[in-house]
CSV table of N, CA and C in Angstrom, one decimal:
chain,number,residue,atom,x,y,z
A,869,MET,N,112.4,32.5,140.8
A,869,MET,CA,111.1,32.9,140.8
A,869,MET,C,110.8,33.7,142.1
A,870,SER,N,109.9,34.6,142.0
A,870,SER,CA,109.6,35.5,143.1
A,870,SER,C,108.8,34.7,144.2
A,871,ASN,N,108.8,35.3,145.4
A,871,ASN,CA,107.9,34.8,146.5
A,871,ASN,C,106.5,34.9,146.0
A,872,ASP,N,105.7,33.9,146.5
A,872,ASP,CA,104.3,33.8,146.1
A,872,ASP,C,103.5,35.1,146.3
A,873,ASN,N,103.8,35.7,147.4
A,873,ASN,CA,103.1,37.0,147.7
A,873,ASN,C,103.5,38.1,146.8
A,874,ASP,N,104.6,38.0,146.1
A,874,ASP,CA,105.0,39.0,145.1
A,874,ASP,C,104.3,38.8,143.8
A,875,ILE,N,103.9,37.6,143.6
A,875,ILE,CA,103.1,37.2,142.3
A,875,ILE,C,101.7,37.4,142.5
A,876,VAL,N,101.1,36.9,143.6
A,876,VAL,CA,99.6,36.9,143.8
A,876,VAL,C,99.3,37.6,145.1
A,877,ASP,N,98.4,38.5,145.1
A,877,ASP,CA,97.9,39.1,146.4
A,877,ASP,C,96.9,38.0,146.9
A,878,HIS,N,97.2,37.3,147.9
A,878,HIS,CA,96.3,36.2,148.3
A,878,HIS,C,95.1,36.6,148.9
A,879,THR,N,95.0,37.8,149.5
A,879,THR,CA,93.7,38.4,150.0
A,879,THR,C,92.7,38.4,148.9
A,880,ILE,N,93.1,38.9,147.7
A,880,ILE,CA,92.2,39.0,146.6
A,880,ILE,C,91.9,37.6,146.0
A,881,PHE,N,93.0,36.8,145.7
A,881,PHE,CA,92.9,35.5,145.2
A,881,PHE,C,92.0,34.6,146.0
A,882,ASP,N,92.2,34.7,147.3
A,882,ASP,CA,91.4,33.8,148.2
A,882,ASP,C,89.9,34.2,148.2
A,883,GLN,N,89.6,35.4,147.9
A,883,GLN,CA,88.2,35.8,147.7
A,883,GLN,C,87.6,35.1,146.5
A,884,LEU,N,88.4,35.0,145.4
A,884,LEU,CA,88.0,34.4,144.2
A,884,LEU,C,87.8,32.8,144.5
A,885,LEU,N,88.7,32.3,145.2
A,885,LEU,CA,88.5,30.8,145.6
A,885,LEU,C,87.3,30.6,146.4
A,886,GLU,N,86.9,31.6,147.3
A,886,GLU,CA,85.7,31.3,148.1
A,886,GLU,C,84.4,31.2,147.2
A,887,MET,N,84.5,31.6,146.0
A,887,MET,CA,83.4,31.5,145.1
A,887,MET,C,83.2,30.1,144.6
A,888,ASP,N,84.2,29.2,144.7
A,888,ASP,CA,84.0,27.8,144.4
A,888,ASP,C,83.1,27.1,145.3
A,889,GLU,N,82.8,27.7,146.4
A,889,GLU,CA,81.9,27.1,147.4
A,889,GLU,C,82.0,25.6,147.6
A,890,GLY,N,83.1,25.1,148.0
A,890,GLY,CA,83.3,23.7,148.3
A,890,GLY,C,83.5,22.8,147.1
A,891,ASP,N,83.5,23.3,145.9
A,891,ASP,CA,83.8,22.5,144.7
A,891,ASP,C,85.2,22.1,144.7
A,892,GLU,N,85.5,20.8,144.9
A,892,GLU,CA,86.9,20.3,144.9
A,892,GLU,C,87.7,20.7,143.7
A,893,ASP,N,87.0,20.6,142.5
A,893,ASP,CA,87.6,20.8,141.2
A,893,ASP,C,87.9,22.3,140.9
A,894,GLN,N,87.3,23.2,141.8
A,894,GLN,CA,87.4,24.6,141.7
A,894,GLN,C,87.1,25.1,140.2
A,895,GLU,N,86.1,24.6,139.6
A,895,GLU,CA,85.7,24.9,138.3
A,895,GLU,C,85.4,26.3,138.0
A,896,PHE,N,84.8,27.0,139.0
A,896,PHE,CA,84.4,28.4,138.8
A,896,PHE,C,85.7,29.3,138.7
A,897,SER,N,86.5,29.2,139.7
A,897,SER,CA,87.8,30.1,139.7
A,897,SER,C,88.7,29.6,138.6
A,898,LYS,N,88.8,28.4,138.3
A,898,LYS,CA,89.6,27.8,137.2
A,898,LYS,C,89.2,28.4,135.9
A,899,GLY,N,87.8,28.5,135.7
A,899,GLY,CA,87.3,29.0,134.4
A,899,GLY,C,87.7,30.5,134.3
A,900,ILE,N,87.6,31.2,135.3
A,900,ILE,CA,88.0,32.7,135.3
A,900,ILE,C,89.5,32.8,135.0
A,901,VAL,N,90.3,31.9,135.6
A,901,VAL,CA,91.7,32.0,135.3
A,901,VAL,C,92.0,31.6,133.8
A,902,ILE,N,91.3,30.6,133.3
A,902,ILE,CA,91.5,30.3,131.9
A,902,ILE,C,91.1,31.4,131.0
A,903,ASN,N,90.0,32.0,131.3
A,903,ASN,CA,89.5,33.1,130.5
A,903,ASN,C,90.5,34.3,130.6
A,904,TYR,N,91.1,34.5,131.7
A,904,TYR,CA,92.1,35.6,131.9
A,904,TYR,C,93.3,35.3,131.0
A,905,PHE,N,93.8,34.1,131.0
A,905,PHE,CA,95.0,33.7,130.2
A,905,PHE,C,94.6,34.1,128.7
A,906,GLU,N,93.4,33.7,128.2
A,906,GLU,CA,93.1,34.0,126.8
A,906,GLU,C,93.1,35.5,126.6
A,907,GLN,N,92.5,36.3,127.5
A,907,GLN,CA,92.4,37.7,127.3
A,907,GLN,C,93.8,38.3,127.4
A,908,ALA,N,94.6,37.9,128.3
A,908,ALA,CA,95.9,38.5,128.4
A,908,ALA,C,96.8,38.2,127.2
A,909,GLU,N,96.8,37.0,126.7
A,909,GLU,CA,97.5,36.6,125.5
A,909,GLU,C,97.1,37.5,124.4
A,910,GLN,N,95.8,37.7,124.1
A,910,GLN,CA,95.4,38.5,123.0
A,910,GLN,C,95.7,40.0,123.2
A,911,THR,N,95.6,40.4,124.5
A,911,THR,CA,95.9,41.8,124.8
A,911,THR,C,97.4,42.1,124.5
A,912,PHE,N,98.3,41.1,124.8
A,912,PHE,CA,99.7,41.3,124.5
A,912,PHE,C,99.9,41.4,123.0
A,913,VAL,N,99.2,40.6,122.2
A,913,VAL,CA,99.4,40.7,120.8
A,913,VAL,C,98.9,42.1,120.3
A,914,ASP,N,97.8,42.6,120.8
A,914,ASP,CA,97.2,43.9,120.5
A,914,ASP,C,98.2,45.0,120.9
A,915,MET,N,98.8,44.9,122.1
A,915,MET,CA,99.7,45.8,122.6
A,915,MET,C,101.0,45.9,121.7
A,916,ASP,N,101.5,44.8,121.3
A,916,ASP,CA,102.7,44.8,120.5
A,916,ASP,C,102.3,45.4,119.1
A,917,GLU,N,101.1,45.2,118.5
A,917,GLU,CA,100.8,45.9,117.3
A,917,GLU,C,100.6,47.3,117.6
A,918,SER,N,100.0,47.8,118.6
A,918,SER,CA,99.8,49.2,118.9
A,918,SER,C,101.1,49.9,119.2
A,919,LEU,N,102.0,49.2,119.8
A,919,LEU,CA,103.3,49.8,120.1
A,919,LEU,C,104.1,50.0,118.8
A,920,LYS,N,104.0,49.0,117.8
A,920,LYS,CA,104.6,49.1,116.6
A,920,LYS,C,104.1,50.2,115.8
A,921,ALA,N,102.8,50.5,115.9
A,921,ALA,CA,102.1,51.6,115.2
A,921,ALA,C,102.2,52.9,116.0
A,922,LYS,N,102.8,52.9,117.1
A,922,LYS,CA,102.9,54.1,118.0
A,922,LYS,C,101.6,54.6,118.4
A,923,ASP,N,100.6,53.8,118.6
A,923,ASP,CA,99.2,54.1,118.9
A,923,ASP,C,99.1,54.2,120.4
A,924,LEU,N,99.4,55.4,121.0
A,924,LEU,CA,99.4,55.5,122.4
A,924,LEU,C,98.0,55.5,123.0
A,925,SER,N,97.1,56.0,122.3
A,925,SER,CA,95.7,55.9,122.8
A,925,SER,C,95.2,54.5,123.1
A,926,ASN,N,95.5,53.7,122.0
A,926,ASN,CA,95.1,52.3,122.2
A,926,ASN,C,95.9,51.5,123.3
A,927,LEU,N,97.1,51.9,123.4
A,927,LEU,CA,98.0,51.3,124.4
A,927,LEU,C,97.4,51.6,125.8
A,928,SER,N,97.0,52.8,126.0
A,928,SER,CA,96.3,53.3,127.2
A,928,SER,C,95.1,52.4,127.5
A,929,LYS,N,94.3,52.3,126.5
A,929,LYS,CA,93.0,51.4,126.6
A,929,LYS,C,93.3,50.0,127.0
A,930,LEU,N,94.3,49.4,126.3
A,930,LEU,CA,94.7,48.1,126.5
A,930,LEU,C,95.3,47.9,127.9
A,931,GLY,N,96.1,48.8,128.3
A,931,GLY,CA,96.6,48.8,129.7
A,931,GLY,C,95.5,48.8,130.7
A,932,HIS,N,94.6,49.7,130.5
A,932,HIS,CA,93.4,49.8,131.4
A,932,HIS,C,92.7,48.5,131.5
A,933,PHE,N,92.4,47.9,130.3
A,933,PHE,CA,91.7,46.6,130.3
A,933,PHE,C,92.4,45.5,131.0
A,934,LEU,N,93.7,45.3,130.8
A,934,LEU,CA,94.4,44.3,131.4
A,934,LEU,C,94.7,44.6,132.9
A,935,LYS,N,94.8,45.8,133.2
A,935,LYS,CA,94.9,46.2,134.6
A,935,LYS,C,93.7,45.6,135.4
A,936,GLY,N,92.5,45.9,134.9
A,936,GLY,CA,91.3,45.4,135.6
A,936,GLY,C,91.2,44.0,135.8
A,937,SER,N,91.5,43.2,134.8
A,937,SER,CA,91.4,41.8,134.9
A,937,SER,C,92.5,41.2,135.8
A,938,SER,N,93.7,41.8,135.7
A,938,SER,CA,94.8,41.4,136.6
A,938,SER,C,94.5,41.6,138.0
A,939,ALA,N,93.9,42.8,138.3
A,939,ALA,CA,93.6,43.2,139.6
A,939,ALA,C,92.6,42.2,140.2
A,940,ALA,N,91.6,41.8,139.4
A,940,ALA,CA,90.6,40.9,139.9
A,940,ALA,C,91.1,39.6,140.4
A,941,LEU,N,92.3,39.1,139.8
A,941,LEU,CA,92.9,37.9,140.3
A,941,LEU,C,94.0,38.1,141.3
A,942,GLY,N,94.3,39.4,141.6
A,942,GLY,CA,95.3,39.7,142.6
A,942,GLY,C,96.8,39.6,142.0
A,943,LEU,N,96.9,39.8,140.7
A,943,LEU,CA,98.2,39.8,140.1
A,943,LEU,C,98.7,41.2,140.1
A,944,THR,N,99.3,41.5,141.3
A,944,THR,CA,99.7,42.8,141.6
A,944,THR,C,100.7,43.5,140.6
A,945,LYS,N,101.8,42.7,140.3
A,945,LYS,CA,102.8,43.3,139.5
A,945,LYS,C,102.3,43.6,138.1
A,946,VAL,N,101.5,42.6,137.5
A,946,VAL,CA,101.0,42.8,136.2
A,946,VAL,C,100.0,44.0,136.2
A,947,LYS,N,99.2,44.1,137.3
A,947,LYS,CA,98.3,45.2,137.4
A,947,LYS,C,99.0,46.6,137.4
A,948,THR,N,100.1,46.7,138.2
A,948,THR,CA,100.9,47.8,138.4
A,948,THR,C,101.5,48.3,137.0
A,949,HIS,N,102.1,47.4,136.3
A,949,HIS,CA,102.7,47.6,135.1
A,949,HIS,C,101.7,48.1,134.1
A,950,CYS,N,100.5,47.5,134.1
A,950,CYS,CA,99.4,47.9,133.1
A,950,CYS,C,98.9,49.3,133.5
A,951,GLU,N,98.9,49.6,134.7
A,951,GLU,CA,98.4,51.0,135.1
A,951,GLU,C,99.4,52.0,134.6
A,952,HIS,N,100.7,51.7,134.6
A,952,HIS,CA,101.7,52.6,134.2
A,952,HIS,C,101.6,52.7,132.6
A,953,ILE,N,101.3,51.6,131.9
A,953,ILE,CA,101.2,51.6,130.5
A,953,ILE,C,100.0,52.5,130.1
A,954,GLN,N,98.9,52.4,130.9
A,954,GLN,CA,97.7,53.2,130.7
A,954,GLN,C,98.1,54.7,130.8
A,955,TYR,N,98.9,55.1,131.9
A,955,TYR,CA,99.2,56.5,132.1
A,955,TYR,C,100.2,57.0,131.0
A,956,PHE,N,101.2,56.2,130.6
A,956,PHE,CA,102.1,56.6,129.6
A,956,PHE,C,101.3,56.7,128.2
A,957,GLY,N,100.4,55.9,128.0
A,957,GLY,CA,99.6,56.0,126.8
A,957,GLY,C,98.8,57.3,126.7
A,958,ASN,N,98.6,57.9,127.9
A,958,ASN,CA,97.9,59.2,128.0
A,958,ASN,C,98.9,60.4,128.1
A,959,LEU,N,100.2,60.0,127.8
A,959,LEU,CA,101.3,61.0,127.9
A,959,LEU,C,101.5,61.6,129.3
A,960,LYS,N,101.3,60.7,130.3
A,960,LYS,CA,101.6,61.0,131.7
A,960,LYS,C,102.6,60.1,132.2
A,961,ASP,N,103.3,60.5,133.3
A,961,ASP,CA,104.3,59.6,133.9
A,961,ASP,C,103.6,58.6,134.7
A,962,GLU,N,104.4,57.8,135.4
A,962,GLU,CA,103.8,56.6,136.1
A,962,GLU,C,102.8,56.9,137.2
A,963,THR,N,102.9,58.2,137.6
A,963,THR,CA,101.9,58.6,138.7
A,963,THR,C,100.6,59.1,138.1
A,964,GLY,N,100.6,59.3,136.8
A,964,GLY,CA,99.4,59.7,136.1
A,964,GLY,C,99.2,61.3,136.2
A,965,SER,N,100.2,61.9,136.8
A,965,SER,CA,100.0,63.4,137.1
A,965,SER,C,100.8,64.3,136.2
A,966,ASN,N,102.1,63.9,135.8
A,966,ASN,CA,103.0,64.8,135.1
A,966,ASN,C,103.1,64.4,133.6
A,967,PRO,N,103.0,65.5,132.7
A,967,PRO,CA,103.1,65.2,131.3
A,967,PRO,C,104.5,64.7,130.9
A,968,VAL,N,104.5,63.8,129.8
A,968,VAL,CA,105.7,63.3,129.2
A,968,VAL,C,105.6,63.4,127.7
A,969,SER,N,106.7,63.4,127.1
A,969,SER,CA,106.7,63.4,125.6
A,969,SER,C,106.3,62.1,125.0
A,970,GLU,N,105.8,62.1,123.7
A,970,GLU,CA,105.5,60.9,123.0
A,970,GLU,C,106.8,59.9,123.0
A,971,GLU,N,108.0,60.5,122.8
A,971,GLU,CA,109.2,59.7,122.7
A,971,GLU,C,109.4,59.0,124.1
A,972,VAL,N,109.3,59.7,125.2
A,972,VAL,CA,109.5,59.1,126.5
A,972,VAL,C,108.4,58.1,126.7
A,973,ALA,N,107.1,58.4,126.4
A,973,ALA,CA,106.1,57.4,126.6
A,973,ALA,C,106.3,56.1,125.9
A,974,LEU,N,106.7,56.2,124.6
A,974,LEU,CA,107.0,55.0,123.9
A,974,LEU,C,108.1,54.2,124.4
A,975,ALA,N,109.2,54.9,124.8
A,975,ALA,CA,110.3,54.2,125.4
A,975,ALA,C,109.9,53.5,126.7
A,976,ARG,N,109.2,54.2,127.6
A,976,ARG,CA,108.7,53.6,128.9
A,976,ARG,C,107.7,52.4,128.6
A,977,ILE,N,106.8,52.6,127.7
A,977,ILE,CA,105.9,51.5,127.4
A,977,ILE,C,106.7,50.3,126.8
A,978,THR,N,107.7,50.5,126.1
A,978,THR,CA,108.4,49.4,125.5
A,978,THR,C,109.1,48.6,126.7
A,979,ALA,N,109.6,49.3,127.6
A,979,ALA,CA,110.2,48.6,128.8
A,979,ALA,C,109.2,48.0,129.7
A,980,LEU,N,108.1,48.7,129.9
A,980,LEU,CA,107.0,48.2,130.8
A,980,LEU,C,106.4,47.0,130.2
A,981,LEU,N,106.2,46.9,128.8
A,981,LEU,CA,105.5,45.8,128.2
A,981,LEU,C,106.4,44.6,128.4
A,982,ALA,N,107.7,44.7,128.2
A,982,ALA,CA,108.6,43.5,128.4
A,982,ALA,C,108.5,43.1,129.9
A,983,ALA,N,108.5,44.0,130.8
A,983,ALA,CA,108.3,43.6,132.2
A,983,ALA,C,107.0,42.9,132.5
A,984,THR,N,106.0,43.5,131.9
A,984,THR,CA,104.7,43.0,132.1
A,984,THR,C,104.5,41.5,131.7
A,985,LYS,N,105.1,41.3,130.5
A,985,LYS,CA,105.0,39.9,129.9
A,985,LYS,C,105.8,38.9,130.8
A,986,LYS,N,106.9,39.4,131.3
A,986,LYS,CA,107.8,38.5,132.2
A,986,LYS,C,107.0,38.2,133.5
A,987,ASP,N,106.4,39.3,134.1
A,987,ASP,CA,105.6,39.0,135.3
A,987,ASP,C,104.4,38.2,135.0
A,988,TYR,N,103.8,38.4,133.9
A,988,TYR,CA,102.6,37.6,133.5
A,988,TYR,C,103.0,36.1,133.4
A,989,GLU,N,104.1,35.8,132.8
A,989,GLU,CA,104.6,34.4,132.6
A,989,GLU,C,104.7,33.8,134.0
A,990,GLU,N,105.3,34.6,134.9
A,990,GLU,CA,105.6,34.1,136.2
A,990,GLU,C,104.2,33.8,137.0
A,991,ALA,N,103.3,34.8,136.8
A,991,ALA,CA,102.0,34.6,137.4
A,991,ALA,C,101.2,33.4,136.8
A,992,ALA,N,101.3,33.3,135.5
A,992,ALA,CA,100.6,32.2,134.8
A,992,ALA,C,101.2,30.9,135.2
A,993,ALA,N,102.5,30.8,135.4
A,993,ALA,CA,103.1,29.5,135.9
A,993,ALA,C,102.6,29.2,137.3
A,994,TYR,N,102.5,30.2,138.1
A,994,TYR,CA,102.0,29.9,139.5
A,994,TYR,C,100.6,29.4,139.4
A,995,LEU,N,99.8,30.1,138.6
A,995,LEU,CA,98.3,29.7,138.5
A,995,LEU,C,98.1,28.3,137.9
A,996,ARG,N,98.9,28.1,136.9
A,996,ARG,CA,98.9,26.7,136.2
A,996,ARG,C,99.3,25.6,137.2
A,997,ASN,N,100.3,25.9,138.0
A,997,ASN,CA,100.7,25.0,139.0
A,997,ASN,C,99.6,24.8,140.1
A,998,TYR,N,99.0,25.9,140.5
A,998,TYR,CA,98.0,25.8,141.5
A,998,TYR,C,96.8,25.0,141.0
A,999,TYR,N,96.4,25.1,139.8
A,999,TYR,CA,95.2,24.4,139.2
A,999,TYR,C,95.6,23.1,138.5
A,1000,ASN,N,96.9,22.7,138.6
A,1000,ASN,CA,97.4,21.5,137.9
A,1000,ASN,C,97.0,21.5,136.5
A,1001,MET,N,97.3,22.6,135.8
A,1001,MET,CA,97.0,22.6,134.4
A,1001,MET,C,98.3,22.5,133.6
């Protein structure tokens, strides 16, 4: 397993925890995390379907969506992978600047999606452990 700081940006995650305002059970932040899990799981299903259909436009939208919610929790690796999926879905390289072919984009998204799921599982395990879920 990676170092905690590789999984979660604690500067961002700690800001979320501050919203619990002394609630020992951390219900507010825990609720956000549970909602994130549900969103991420459904987004991965949608990404798999879009990849199978070679729907790059939808993959870009889904990457953008999951990038935002991952960033809000400080899940840096997941956020970065999703940003790259967003770019490749728009037929751009991982910098978002240079054009790539559909074939290259699909190949890169296939690899990125596998890495994203792996890093998501690692982050989810960390968060479940943190919240004793």
